[in-house]
Coordinates of C-alpha atoms in Angstrom, one line a residue:
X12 CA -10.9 63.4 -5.6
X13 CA -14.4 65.0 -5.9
X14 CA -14.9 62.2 -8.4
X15 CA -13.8 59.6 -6.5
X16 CA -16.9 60.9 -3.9
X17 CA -19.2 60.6 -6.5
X18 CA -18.2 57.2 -7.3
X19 CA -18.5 55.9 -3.8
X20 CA -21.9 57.9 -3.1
X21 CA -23.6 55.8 -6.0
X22 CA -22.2 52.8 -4.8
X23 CA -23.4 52.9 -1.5
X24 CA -26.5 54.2 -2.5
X25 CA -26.7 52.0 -4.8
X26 CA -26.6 48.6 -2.6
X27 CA -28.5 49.8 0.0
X28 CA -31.0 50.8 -2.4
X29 CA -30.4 47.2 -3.8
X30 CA -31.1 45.2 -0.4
X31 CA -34.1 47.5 0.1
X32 CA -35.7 46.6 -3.3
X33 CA -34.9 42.6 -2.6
X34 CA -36.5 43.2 1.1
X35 CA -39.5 44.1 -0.6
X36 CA -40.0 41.9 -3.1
X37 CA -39.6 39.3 0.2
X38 CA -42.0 41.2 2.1
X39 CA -44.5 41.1 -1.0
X40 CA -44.9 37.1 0.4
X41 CA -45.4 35.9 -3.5
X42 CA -42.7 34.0 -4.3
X43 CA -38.9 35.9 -4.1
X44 CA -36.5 36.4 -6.7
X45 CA -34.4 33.3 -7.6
X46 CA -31.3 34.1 -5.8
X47 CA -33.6 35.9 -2.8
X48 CA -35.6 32.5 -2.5
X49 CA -32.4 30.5 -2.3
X50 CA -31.2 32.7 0.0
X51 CA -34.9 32.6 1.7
X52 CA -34.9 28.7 1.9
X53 CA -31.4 28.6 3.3
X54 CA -32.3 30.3 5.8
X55 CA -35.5 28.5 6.9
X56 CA -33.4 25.6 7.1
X57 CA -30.5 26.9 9.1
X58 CA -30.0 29.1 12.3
X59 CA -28.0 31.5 9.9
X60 CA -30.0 35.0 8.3
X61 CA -31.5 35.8 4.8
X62 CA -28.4 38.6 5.1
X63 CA -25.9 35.8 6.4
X64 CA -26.8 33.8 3.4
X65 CA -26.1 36.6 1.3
X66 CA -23.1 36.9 2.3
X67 CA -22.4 32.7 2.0
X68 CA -23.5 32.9 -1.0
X69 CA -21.7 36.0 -2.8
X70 CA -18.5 34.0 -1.3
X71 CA -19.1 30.7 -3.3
X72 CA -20.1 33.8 -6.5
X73 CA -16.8 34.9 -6.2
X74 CA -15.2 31.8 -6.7
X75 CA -17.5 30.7 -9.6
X76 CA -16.7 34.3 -11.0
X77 CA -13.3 33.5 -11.0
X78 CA -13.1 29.8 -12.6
X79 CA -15.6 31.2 -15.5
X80 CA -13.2 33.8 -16.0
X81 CA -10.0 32.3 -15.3
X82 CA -9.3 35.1 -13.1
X83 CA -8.0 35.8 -9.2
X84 CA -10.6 36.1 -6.9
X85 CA -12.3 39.7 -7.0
X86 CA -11.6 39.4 -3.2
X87 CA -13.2 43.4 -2.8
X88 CA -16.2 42.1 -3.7
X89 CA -16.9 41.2 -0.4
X90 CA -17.5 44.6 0.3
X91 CA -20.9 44.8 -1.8
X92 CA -21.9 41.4 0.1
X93 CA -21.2 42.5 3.4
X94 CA -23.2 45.9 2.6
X95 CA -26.3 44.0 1.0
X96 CA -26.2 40.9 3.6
X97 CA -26.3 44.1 6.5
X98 CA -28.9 46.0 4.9
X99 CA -31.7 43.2 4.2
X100 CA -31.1 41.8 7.7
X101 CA -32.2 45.7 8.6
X102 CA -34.7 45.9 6.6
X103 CA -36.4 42.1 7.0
X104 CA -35.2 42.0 11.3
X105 CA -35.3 45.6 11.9
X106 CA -37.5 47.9 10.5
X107 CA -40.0 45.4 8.9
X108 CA -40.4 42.6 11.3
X109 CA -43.8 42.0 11.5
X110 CA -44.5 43.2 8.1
X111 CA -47.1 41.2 6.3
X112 CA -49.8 42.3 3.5
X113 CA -52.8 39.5 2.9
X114 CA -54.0 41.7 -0.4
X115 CA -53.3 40.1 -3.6
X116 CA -53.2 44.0 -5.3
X117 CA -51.4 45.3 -2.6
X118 CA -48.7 41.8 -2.8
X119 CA -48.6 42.9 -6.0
X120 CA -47.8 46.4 -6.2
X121 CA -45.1 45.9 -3.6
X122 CA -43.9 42.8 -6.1
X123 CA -43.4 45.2 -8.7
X124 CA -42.0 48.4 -7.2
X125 CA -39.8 46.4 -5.1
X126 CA -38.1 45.0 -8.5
X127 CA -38.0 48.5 -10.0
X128 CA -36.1 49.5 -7.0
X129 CA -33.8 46.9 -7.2
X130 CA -32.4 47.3 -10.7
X131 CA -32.8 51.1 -10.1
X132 CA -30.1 50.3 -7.9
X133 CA -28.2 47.5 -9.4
X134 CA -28.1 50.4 -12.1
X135 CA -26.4 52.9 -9.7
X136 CA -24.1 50.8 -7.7
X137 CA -22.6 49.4 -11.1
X138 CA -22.2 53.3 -12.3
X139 CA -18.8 53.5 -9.4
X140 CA -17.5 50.7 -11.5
X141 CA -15.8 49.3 -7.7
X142 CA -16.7 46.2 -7.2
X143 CA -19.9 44.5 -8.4
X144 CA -22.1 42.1 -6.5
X145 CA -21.1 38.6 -6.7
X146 CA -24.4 37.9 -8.5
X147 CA -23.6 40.6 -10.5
X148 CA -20.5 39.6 -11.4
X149 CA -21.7 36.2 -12.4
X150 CA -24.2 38.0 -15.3
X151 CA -20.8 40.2 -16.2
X152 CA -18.9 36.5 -15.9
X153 CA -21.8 35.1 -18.0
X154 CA -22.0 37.4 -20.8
X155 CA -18.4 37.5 -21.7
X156 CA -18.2 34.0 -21.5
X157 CA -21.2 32.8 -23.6
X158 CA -20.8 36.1 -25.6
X159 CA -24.3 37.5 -25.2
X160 CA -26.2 40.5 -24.0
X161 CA -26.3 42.0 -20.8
X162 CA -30.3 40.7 -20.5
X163 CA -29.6 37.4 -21.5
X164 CA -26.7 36.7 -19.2
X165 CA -29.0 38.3 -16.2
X166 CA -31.8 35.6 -17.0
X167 CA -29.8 32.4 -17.3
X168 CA -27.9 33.5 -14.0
X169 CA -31.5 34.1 -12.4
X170 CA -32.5 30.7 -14.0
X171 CA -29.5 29.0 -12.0
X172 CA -30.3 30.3 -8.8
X173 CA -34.0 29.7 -9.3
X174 CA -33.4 25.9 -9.7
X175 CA -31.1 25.9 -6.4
X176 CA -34.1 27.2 -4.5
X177 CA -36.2 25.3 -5.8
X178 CA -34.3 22.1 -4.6
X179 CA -34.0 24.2 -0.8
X180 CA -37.3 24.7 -0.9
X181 CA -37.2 28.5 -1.4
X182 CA -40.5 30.6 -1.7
X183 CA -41.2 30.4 -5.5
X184 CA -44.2 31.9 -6.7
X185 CA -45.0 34.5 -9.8
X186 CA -43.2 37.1 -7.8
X187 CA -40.0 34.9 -8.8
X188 CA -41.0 34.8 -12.5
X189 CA -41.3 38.6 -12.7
X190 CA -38.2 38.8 -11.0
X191 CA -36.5 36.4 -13.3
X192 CA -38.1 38.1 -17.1
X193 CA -38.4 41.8 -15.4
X194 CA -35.0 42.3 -14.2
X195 CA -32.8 42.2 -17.3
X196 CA -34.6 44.9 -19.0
X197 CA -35.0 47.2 -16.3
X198 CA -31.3 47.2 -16.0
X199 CA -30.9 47.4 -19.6
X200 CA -33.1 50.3 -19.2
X201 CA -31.9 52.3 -15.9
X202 CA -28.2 51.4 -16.9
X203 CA -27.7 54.2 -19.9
X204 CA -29.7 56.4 -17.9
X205 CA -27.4 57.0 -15.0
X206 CA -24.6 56.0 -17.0
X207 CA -25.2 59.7 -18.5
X208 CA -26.2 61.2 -15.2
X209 CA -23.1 59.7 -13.0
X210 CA -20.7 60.6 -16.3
X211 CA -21.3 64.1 -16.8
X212 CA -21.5 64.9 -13.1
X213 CA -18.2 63.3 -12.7
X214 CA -16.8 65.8 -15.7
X215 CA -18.6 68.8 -14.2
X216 CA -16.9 68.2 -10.7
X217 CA -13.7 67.6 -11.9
X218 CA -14.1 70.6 -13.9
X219 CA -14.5 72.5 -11.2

């Protein structure tokens, strides 16, 4: 049972770390990530929220998900979209809402921490092994499919979304390159690092 807390702790962690990493690299005003911009764009041209949008989106995910992998529906992933959709809404509407920064180094430095935070916590959240992000799920979906590595499959599912926003008009700038090359590694760095961490605290606490 102490386990199972564990789990869940990461995972939450995890997504709200996630939407606070994407609200940043938002906030950083120079250019969003692919599936942020489309998200972004949508919602410049609709009455409906970046988070609302999020959540549209990871619905549509889940059914891609499931036609790449001729599988059901991973219908509990809804619970990682509501979460994330929640969280960026509080962080974009609530806590940040007249947030803007006019320096370039400044744009910048927020561009690039706000990436590290995100796969930091695309890194955590996947540790619980519940259910992934439907974006997520579509690099998992990817990479068994096309049988390549976890990087790759990241980048051509960033590549996808970043020709969707492009077509909604989504804020695409360098921010959304870096976003596109940067965050493949850093989750194929972060992974095996809490992969460890979560792992042997798991074993110590249900050792005890």
């Amino acid at each position: 049972m102490k386990a199972f807390y564990i789990r869940a702790l990461s995972y939450s962690v995890g997504l709200i770390i996630v939407s606070f990493g994407v609200a940043l690299t938002i906030l950083a005003n120079l250019g969003a990530g692919p599936w942020d911009a489309l998200n972004v764009g949508l919602a410049h041209l609709t009455p409906f929220s970046v988070g609302n949008w999020v959540i549209i989106v990871g619905v549509i995910l889940i059914i891609v998900n499931a036609l790449l992998t001729k599988s059901k529906p991973v219908l509990v992933s809804l619970l990682s979209i509501f979460i994330v959709g929640i969280f960026i809404d509080f962080w974009l509407l609530v806590v940040f809402p007249t947030f803007y920064v006019q320096e370039l180094i400044l744009q910048v430095v927020m561009m690039i921490f706000g990436i590290v935070v995100l796969a930091f916590g695309a890194s955590l959240y996947m540790q619980a092994e519940f259910a992934l992000i439907p974006i997520d799920g579509f690099m998992f979906a990817i990479r068994d499919v096309l049988g390549v590595k976890l990087m790759v499959a990241k980048t051509i599912g960033e590549l996808t979304a970043l020709t969707a926003a492009f077509l909604v008009g989504g804020p695409i700038g360098i921010g959304t390159l870096l976003v596109t090359f940067l965050i493949g590694p850093l989750i194929q760095l972060f992974f095996p690092q809490w992969q460890k961490r979560i792992n042997w605290k798991t074993v110590q606490y249900e050792k005890g």
